């Protein structure tokens, strides 16, 4: 089934009141952020989409596929990525990729290397085809799953739940998924991810309370946010590699932060 559009019809909040956002439309390549405090209903919205809610979940929402209600599908339409992802199979990375590609009918002989290259562009520490799945770090596991989902999985929708401290290049990972035509929904507290997306839904009391479309002013803010994030990542790598922070790095921080830096 070729899925061009998903529409989530509003339901009710925790108190039984109608949601402020009447509907949420998601198309191929869209990245939509779900923002809100813990307990605001982000995970429930992801669950509604994953289970093709038809007014039968606590939220009362309905999910339409290409404009129609669908009770069930022959195959899952969602792939999920979360903060706590680890592999249980005692298998090397190359064999895992080959098995998954074979199960999807993919005959590209270079698929293993393509997945590895993409995963290594995201992970802080590289992995190889001979790496054992169970020995991968959390960041390596998530990088591999993002690459695998982008290049092998035929699920058109990717649900991402809290990957703030995932040990990967989060922004690039989301861009990769969207560039492969995936519909991406992300529950996040990360300001970089929140304003990177073209649309974001503000969750409150279990409901979609507001839909915000990112504008040029926000994108200008994003440039500064990404610059600060890059600086933090550089310092993180220095500390990870056993380096100390010195007067030189302090001056570098002052130079980049300008008048906003104070001891």
Coordinates of C-alpha atoms in Angstrom, one line a residue, residues 26-31 149-150 155-158 176-185:
X26 CA 1.6 14.3 7.8
X27 CA 3.0 13.8 4.3
X28 CA 6.0 12.0 2.9
X29 CA 9.3 13.7 4.0
X30 CA 7.6 15.7 6.8
X31 CA 9.3 16.0 10.2
X149 CA 15.3 2.1 8.9
X150 CA 16.2 4.6 6.3
X155 CA 7.7 1.3 7.1
X156 CA 6.7 4.8 5.8
X157 CA 6.4 6.3 9.3
X158 CA 9.2 6.6 11.9
X176 CA 18.4 11.3 6.6
X177 CA 15.1 9.7 7.5
X178 CA 13.1 12.6 5.9
X179 CA 15.3 12.5 2.8
X180 CA 14.3 8.9 2.2
X181 CA 10.7 9.9 2.1
X182 CA 9.8 8.8 5.7
X183 CA 7.1 10.6 7.7
X184 CA 8.9 11.4 11.0
X185 CA 7.3 12.2 14.3

